[in-house]
CSV table of C-alpha atoms in Angstrom, one decimal:
chain,number,residue,atom,x,y,z
A,389,MET,CA,-4.8,1.4,32.5
A,390,PRO,CA,-7.0,-1.7,33.0
A,391,LEU,CA,-6.5,-4.9,31.1
A,392,ASN,CA,-8.5,-5.6,27.9
A,393,THR,CA,-8.6,-1.9,27.1
A,394,VAL,CA,-9.3,-1.7,23.3
A,395,PHE,CA,-7.8,1.1,21.2
A,396,LEU,CA,-9.5,2.0,17.9
A,397,PRO,CA,-8.0,4.1,15.1
A,398,ALA,CA,-9.4,7.6,15.1
A,399,GLY,CA,-9.1,10.9,13.3
A,400,ARG,CA,-9.1,11.7,9.6
A,401,ASP,CA,-8.3,9.0,7.0
A,402,ARG,CA,-4.7,8.9,6.0
A,403,VAL,CA,-3.2,6.9,3.1
A,404,VAL,CA,0.4,5.9,2.6
A,405,VAL,CA,1.4,4.4,-0.7
A,406,MET,CA,4.5,2.2,-1.1
A,407,ASP,CA,6.0,1.4,-4.5
A,408,THR,CA,8.7,-1.1,-3.7
A,409,PRO,CA,9.5,-3.4,-0.7
A,410,LEU,CA,12.2,-2.3,1.6
A,411,PRO,CA,15.5,-4.3,1.1
A,412,ILE,CA,15.7,-7.1,3.8
A,413,PRO,CA,18.9,-5.8,5.4
A,414,LYS,CA,17.3,-2.3,5.7
A,415,VAL,CA,14.2,-3.8,7.3
A,416,PHE,CA,16.3,-5.6,9.9
A,417,ILE,CA,18.3,-2.6,10.8
A,418,LYS,CA,15.2,-0.5,11.1
A,419,LEU,CA,13.3,-3.0,13.2
A,420,ILE,CA,16.2,-3.6,15.6
A,421,SER,CA,16.7,0.1,16.0
A,422,LEU,CA,13.1,0.8,16.7
A,423,SER,CA,12.9,-2.1,19.2
A,424,MET,CA,15.5,-0.2,21.3
A,425,VAL,CA,13.4,2.9,21.7
A,426,ARG,CA,9.7,1.8,21.5
A,427,PRO,CA,7.9,0.2,24.4
A,428,THR,CA,6.4,-3.3,24.3
A,429,THR,CA,3.1,-2.1,25.8
A,430,LEU,CA,0.6,0.7,25.1
A,431,ALA,CA,0.9,4.0,26.7
A,432,LYS,CA,-2.2,5.3,28.6
A,433,ASN,CA,-2.6,8.2,26.2
A,434,VAL,CA,-1.8,6.4,23.0
A,435,VAL,CA,-3.7,7.6,19.9
A,436,LEU,CA,-4.0,5.3,16.9
A,437,LYS,CA,-4.3,7.1,13.7
A,438,LYS,CA,-6.5,5.9,10.8
A,439,ILE,CA,-3.8,4.8,8.4
A,440,CYS,CA,-4.2,2.6,5.4
A,441,MET,CA,-1.0,1.3,3.7
A,442,VAL,CA,-1.5,0.7,0.0
A,443,TYR,CA,0.9,-1.4,-2.2
A,444,PRO,CA,-0.5,-1.2,-5.7
A,445,GLY,CA,0.1,-3.4,-8.7
A,446,VAL,CA,1.6,-6.4,-7.0
A,447,ALA,CA,2.0,-9.2,-9.6
A,448,ILE,CA,1.3,-12.9,-8.9
A,449,ASP,CA,4.5,-14.5,-10.1
A,450,ILE,CA,4.1,-18.1,-11.2
A,451,ASP,CA,7.6,-19.2,-10.2
A,452,GLN,CA,7.1,-17.7,-6.7
A,453,VAL,CA,3.7,-19.4,-6.4
A,454,ASN,CA,5.3,-22.8,-7.3
A,455,ARG,CA,8.0,-22.3,-4.7
A,456,PHE,CA,5.4,-21.5,-2.2
A,457,LYS,CA,3.5,-24.7,-3.1
A,458,GLN,CA,6.6,-26.8,-2.7
A,459,VAL,CA,7.5,-25.4,0.7
A,460,CYS,CA,3.9,-25.8,2.0
A,461,GLY,CA,3.1,-29.2,0.5
A,462,TYR,CA,0.6,-28.2,-2.3
A,463,ASP,CA,0.4,-30.3,-5.5
A,464,THR,CA,2.6,-28.3,-7.9
A,465,ASN,CA,0.9,-30.1,-10.8
A,466,ARG,CA,-2.4,-28.3,-10.2
A,467,SER,CA,-2.9,-24.8,-11.5
A,468,GLY,CA,-4.2,-21.9,-9.5
A,469,VAL,CA,-3.0,-19.8,-6.6
A,470,PRO,CA,-3.4,-21.0,-3.0
A,471,ALA,CA,-5.4,-18.6,-0.9
A,472,ALA,CA,-2.7,-18.7,1.8
A,473,TYR,CA,-0.2,-17.5,-0.8
A,474,ILE,CA,-2.1,-14.2,-1.1
A,475,GLN,CA,-1.7,-13.6,2.6
A,476,SER,CA,2.1,-14.1,2.2
A,477,LEU,CA,2.1,-11.1,-0.2
A,478,PHE,CA,1.4,-8.8,2.7
A,479,ILE,CA,4.7,-9.3,4.6
A,480,SER,CA,6.3,-6.3,2.7
A,481,ILE,CA,3.4,-3.9,3.5
A,482,MET,CA,3.3,-5.2,7.1
A,483,SER,CA,7.0,-4.6,7.5
A,484,ARG,CA,6.6,-1.1,6.3
A,485,PHE,CA,3.6,-0.5,8.6
A,486,ILE,CA,5.1,-1.8,11.8
A,487,SER,CA,8.3,0.1,11.2
A,488,SER,CA,6.5,3.4,10.5
A,489,SER,CA,5.6,6.1,13.1
A,490,TYR,CA,2.0,4.9,13.0
A,491,PHE,CA,2.7,1.7,14.9
A,492,PRO,CA,3.1,2.7,18.6
A,493,ILE,CA,5.0,-0.3,20.0
A,494,SER,CA,8.1,-2.3,19.3
A,495,PRO,CA,8.0,-4.0,15.9
A,496,MET,CA,10.2,-6.8,17.1
A,497,GLY,CA,8.8,-9.9,18.7
A,498,LEU,CA,5.4,-9.8,17.0
A,499,ILE,CA,4.1,-13.4,17.3
A,500,GLN,CA,1.2,-14.3,15.1
A,501,THR,CA,-1.6,-15.9,17.1
A,502,GLY,CA,-4.5,-16.0,14.6
A,503,GLN,CA,-5.4,-15.7,10.9
A,504,SER,CA,-8.6,-15.8,9.1
A,505,PHE,CA,-9.3,-15.2,5.4
A,506,GLU,CA,-12.0,-15.4,2.8
A,507,LEU,CA,-11.3,-16.1,-0.9
A,508,ILE,CA,-13.9,-14.1,-2.8
A,509,GLN,CA,-12.7,-14.9,-6.2
A,510,ALA,CA,-10.2,-17.4,-7.6
A,511,VAL,CA,-6.8,-15.8,-8.4
A,512,SER,CA,-4.6,-16.8,-11.3
A,513,PRO,CA,-0.8,-16.3,-11.9
A,514,GLY,CA,-0.1,-13.1,-13.8
A,515,LEU,CA,-2.9,-11.1,-12.2
A,516,LYS,CA,-1.9,-7.9,-10.5
A,517,LEU,CA,-3.4,-6.9,-7.2
A,518,ASP,CA,-3.7,-3.8,-5.1
A,519,LEU,CA,-2.9,-4.6,-1.4
A,520,TYR,CA,-4.4,-2.7,1.5
A,521,CYS,CA,-3.4,-3.0,5.1
A,522,ARG,CA,-4.7,-1.1,8.2
A,523,ILE,CA,-5.0,-1.7,12.0
A,524,LEU,CA,-8.4,-2.8,13.2
A,525,ASP,CA,-7.6,-2.4,16.8
A,526,MET,CA,-5.0,-2.9,19.6
A,527,THR,CA,-5.8,-4.4,23.0
A,528,ARG,CA,-3.8,-4.6,26.2
A,529,THR,CA,-4.2,-8.1,27.7
A,530,GLU,CA,-2.7,-10.0,30.5
A,531,LYS,CA,-0.2,-11.6,28.0
A,532,GLY,CA,0.7,-8.4,26.3
A,533,VAL,CA,-0.6,-6.3,23.4
A,534,VAL,CA,-2.9,-7.9,20.8
A,535,SER,CA,-2.8,-6.1,17.4
A,536,ARG,CA,-5.3,-7.0,14.7
A,537,PHE,CA,-4.7,-6.0,11.0
A,538,LEU,CA,-7.2,-6.0,8.2
A,539,MET,CA,-5.7,-7.1,4.9
A,540,GLU,CA,-7.5,-6.7,1.5
A,541,ALA,CA,-6.4,-7.7,-2.0
A,542,ALA,CA,-8.2,-6.3,-5.0
A,543,ILE,CA,-7.8,-6.5,-8.7
A,544,ALA,CA,-5.3,-3.7,-9.6
A,545,GLY,CA,-6.8,-0.5,-11.0
A,546,ASP,CA,-6.0,3.1,-11.4
A,547,HIS,CA,-5.6,5.3,-8.3
A,548,ALA,CA,-5.6,2.5,-5.8
A,549,GLU,CA,-5.0,5.1,-3.0
A,550,LYS,CA,-8.4,6.6,-3.6
A,551,LYS,CA,-10.1,3.3,-2.7
A,552,ALA,CA,-8.2,2.7,0.6
A,553,PHE,CA,-11.2,3.3,2.8
A,554,ALA,CA,-13.9,2.5,0.2
A,555,GLN,CA,-16.4,-0.3,0.6
A,556,SER,CA,-15.4,-3.8,-0.5
A,557,ASP,CA,-17.5,-3.8,-3.7
A,558,GLU,CA,-15.9,-0.6,-4.9
A,559,LYS,CA,-12.4,-2.1,-4.7
A,560,LYS,CA,-13.2,-5.4,-6.6
A,561,LEU,CA,-11.9,-7.5,-3.7
A,562,VAL,CA,-10.7,-11.0,-4.4
A,563,TRP,CA,-9.5,-11.8,-0.9
A,564,HIS,CA,-9.6,-10.3,2.6
A,565,GLY,CA,-8.3,-11.5,5.9
A,566,ILE,CA,-7.6,-10.5,9.5
A,567,ALA,CA,-4.2,-11.2,11.1
A,568,THR,CA,-3.8,-11.2,14.8
A,569,TYR,CA,-0.4,-10.7,16.6
A,570,LEU,CA,0.7,-10.7,20.2
A,571,THR,CA,3.5,-8.5,21.5
A,572,ARG,CA,4.5,-10.0,24.9
A,573,SER,CA,4.9,-7.3,27.5
A,574,LYS,CA,7.1,-7.3,30.6
A,575,ALA,CA,4.4,-5.2,32.4
A,576,ARG,CA,1.9,-8.0,33.0
A,577,GLU,CA,-0.7,-8.2,35.7
A,578,PRO,CA,-1.5,-11.4,37.5
A,579,LYS,CA,-4.5,-13.3,36.3
A,580,GLY,CA,-6.8,-15.6,38.2
A,581,LYS,CA,-6.5,-19.4,37.8
A,582,ASN,CA,-9.2,-20.6,35.5
A,583,GLN,CA,-9.9,-24.2,34.6
A,584,PRO,CA,-8.6,-24.7,31.0
A,585,PRO,CA,-11.2,-26.0,28.5
A,586,ARG,CA,-11.2,-29.6,27.7
A,587,ASP,CA,-8.8,-30.4,24.9
A,588,ILE,CA,-10.6,-32.8,22.6
A,589,HIS,CA,-8.4,-34.4,19.9
A,590,LEU,CA,-9.6,-34.8,16.3
A,591,PRO,CA,-8.8,-38.1,14.5
A,592,ALA,CA,-5.2,-37.9,13.3
A,593,LYS,CA,-5.1,-38.6,9.6
A,594,GLU,CA,-1.5,-37.6,8.6
A,595,ILE,CA,2.0,-37.4,10.1
A,596,ILE,CA,4.0,-34.4,8.9
A,597,ASP,CA,7.8,-33.9,9.3
A,598,VAL,CA,8.9,-30.4,9.7
A,599,PRO,CA,12.7,-30.1,8.9
A,600,ALA,CA,14.9,-27.6,10.7
A,601,ASN,CA,15.2,-25.5,7.6
A,602,THR,CA,11.5,-25.1,7.0
A,603,GLY,CA,11.5,-21.5,8.5
A,604,ARG,CA,14.3,-20.4,6.2
A,605,ARG,CA,12.7,-22.0,3.1
A,606,TYR,CA,9.4,-20.3,3.9
A,607,ALA,CA,11.1,-17.0,4.6
A,608,ALA,CA,12.7,-17.2,1.1
A,609,VAL,CA,9.3,-17.3,-0.6
A,610,SER,CA,7.4,-15.0,1.8
A,611,ARG,CA,10.1,-12.5,2.7
A,612,ASP,CA,9.1,-13.0,6.4
A,613,PHE,CA,12.6,-13.2,7.8
A,614,ASN,CA,11.6,-12.6,11.5
A,615,PRO,CA,14.6,-13.9,13.4
A,616,HIS,CA,12.7,-16.4,15.6
A,617,HIS,CA,11.9,-18.5,12.4
A,618,LEU,CA,15.5,-18.9,11.1
A,619,TYR,CA,18.2,-20.3,13.4
A,620,THR,CA,18.6,-21.2,17.0
A,621,TRP,CA,21.0,-18.4,17.6
A,622,THR,CA,18.5,-15.9,16.1
A,623,ALA,CA,15.6,-17.4,18.0
A,624,LEU,CA,17.2,-17.3,21.4
A,625,PRO,CA,17.2,-13.5,21.8
A,626,MET,CA,13.5,-13.5,20.9
A,627,GLY,CA,12.8,-15.9,23.9
A,628,PHE,CA,12.7,-19.2,22.0
A,629,LYS,CA,14.9,-22.2,22.6
A,630,GLN,CA,14.8,-23.2,18.9
A,631,PRO,CA,13.4,-21.6,15.7
A,632,ILE,CA,9.6,-21.9,15.3
A,633,ALA,CA,7.6,-22.4,12.2
A,634,HIS,CA,5.7,-19.5,10.6
A,635,GLY,CA,2.1,-19.4,11.5
A,636,ILE,CA,1.0,-19.0,7.9
A,637,TRP,CA,3.2,-21.9,6.9
A,638,SER,CA,1.2,-24.0,9.4
A,639,MET,CA,-2.1,-22.8,8.0
A,640,ALA,CA,-0.9,-23.4,4.4
A,641,ARG,CA,0.5,-26.9,5.2
A,642,ALA,CA,-2.8,-27.9,6.8
A,643,GLY,CA,-4.8,-26.4,3.9
A,644,ALA,CA,-2.7,-28.3,1.3
A,645,SER,CA,-3.6,-31.6,2.9
A,646,LEU,CA,-7.2,-30.7,3.5
A,647,GLU,CA,-7.7,-29.6,-0.2
A,648,LYS,CA,-6.4,-33.0,-1.2
A,649,ALA,CA,-8.6,-34.9,1.3
A,650,ALA,CA,-11.7,-33.0,0.1
A,651,GLY,CA,-11.0,-33.7,-3.6
A,652,TYR,CA,-9.5,-30.3,-4.5
A,653,PRO,CA,-12.7,-28.2,-4.0
A,654,ALA,CA,-12.9,-24.4,-4.5
A,655,LEU,CA,-11.6,-23.1,-1.1
A,656,THR,CA,-13.7,-20.2,0.3
A,657,GLY,CA,-12.0,-19.6,3.6
A,658,MET,CA,-9.9,-20.7,6.6
A,659,ASP,CA,-9.7,-19.6,10.2
A,660,GLY,CA,-6.8,-20.6,12.5
A,661,ASN,CA,-5.9,-20.1,16.1
A,662,LEU,CA,-2.2,-20.6,16.6
A,663,LYS,CA,-1.5,-22.3,20.0
A,664,LEU,CA,1.9,-23.6,21.0
A,665,PRO,CA,4.8,-22.9,18.7
A,666,ILE,CA,6.2,-25.6,16.4
A,667,PHE,CA,9.9,-25.9,17.4
A,668,MET,CA,11.9,-27.1,14.4
A,669,PRO,CA,12.8,-29.8,13.6
A,670,ALA,CA,9.5,-31.4,14.5
A,671,ARG,CA,7.1,-34.2,13.8
A,672,ILE,CA,3.4,-33.2,13.9
A,673,THR,CA,0.0,-34.8,13.2
A,674,LEU,CA,-2.8,-33.4,11.2
A,675,GLY,CA,-6.3,-34.3,12.5
A,676,TYR,CA,-9.6,-33.3,10.9
A,677,THR,CA,-13.3,-34.1,10.5
A,678,PHE,CA,-15.5,-33.0,7.6
A,679,SER,CA,-19.1,-32.0,7.8
A,680,GLY,CA,-20.6,-31.1,4.4
A,681,THR,CA,-18.5,-28.2,3.0
A,682,ASN,CA,-16.8,-27.5,6.3
A,683,ALA,CA,-14.0,-29.1,8.2
A,684,ARG,CA,-12.4,-28.7,11.6
A,685,PHE,CA,-8.7,-29.4,11.8
A,686,GLU,CA,-5.7,-29.3,14.1
A,687,LEU,CA,-2.0,-29.7,14.1
A,688,ARG,CA,-0.5,-31.4,17.2
A,689,ASP,CA,2.9,-32.6,18.4
A,690,LYS,CA,3.3,-36.2,17.4
A,691,ALA,CA,4.9,-37.3,20.7
A,692,LYS,CA,3.3,-35.1,23.3
A,693,GLY,CA,-0.1,-34.4,21.6
A,694,VAL,CA,-0.1,-30.7,22.5
A,695,PRO,CA,-1.9,-28.5,20.0
A,696,HIS,CA,0.0,-26.1,17.6
A,697,LEU,CA,-3.0,-25.0,15.5
A,698,LYS,CA,-6.7,-25.3,15.6
A,699,GLY,CA,-9.1,-24.0,12.9
A,700,SER,CA,-11.8,-24.4,10.3
A,701,PHE,CA,-11.7,-25.0,6.6
A,702,ARG,CA,-14.5,-23.9,4.3
A,703,PHE,CA,-15.1,-24.8,0.6
A,704,SER,CA,-17.7,-24.9,-2.1
A,705,PRO,CA,-18.7,-28.2,-3.7
A,706,THR,CA,-17.2,-27.0,-7.0
A,707,THR,CA,-14.0,-28.9,-7.9
A,708,ILE,CA,-11.1,-26.7,-9.2
């Protein structure tokens, strides 16, 4: 099977509704068990089914929001729900998805490499949301398998499952995003040597310390207890010398500072490409430039200057 083969979901629409998140110990046991029997690459005859996981009536809890703000550097004195927090709500539905029979490769070792999201409507604590998650596509690359998931959050309503494959306006969406993950494969093909693009640094505006327990603190508020974020002894079997920061924590931490620098505007969206992992503890820099209602930003290692995250930040001129 050649590299860069893209697999798209096909067949009839299927909907799976979950009512409660799986207990964390049960998630671990299931993920570890599946990693022993599932491959890390796509079979030549793999068939992706058109599945949408639905998690209806998820409440925005004010205490959980405030804990998220504290861990990610947001101003806890300001009201409102960070757009990055909504993405964190999807970890339970993602865990259910990748541990189901509908995900064809090992669920362990998924490394997030990208995230984009649009905030369609401001969200307030107490609101209930219907969450939808499905695979957009899976691609075999020289580094492994790239999986892209579409995530949608809508104002909760009756019979959420009937709207799983409906158009955005029918769902009353408040937020949608695309999360990209890489599963590193042992069956890699050699690639040609290409000249890397020039790495242009943005002006560094802030130094951020990342304590060793950041991964555990973020896991406690997001339920993302992937082992490579927690301790050195849990990161080593995943191929990392130290625990690495969550990708969404990195996005949220940059977003928190950018919101402050922009005067707390109404955020409309962010895109982020996750580069080299942040090994904790760490000291990183945030660099950015503004152009109208847009900004380019990056997180880099303070000492070495290597990039951890590069992205864009978009907002409306309205102050929240």
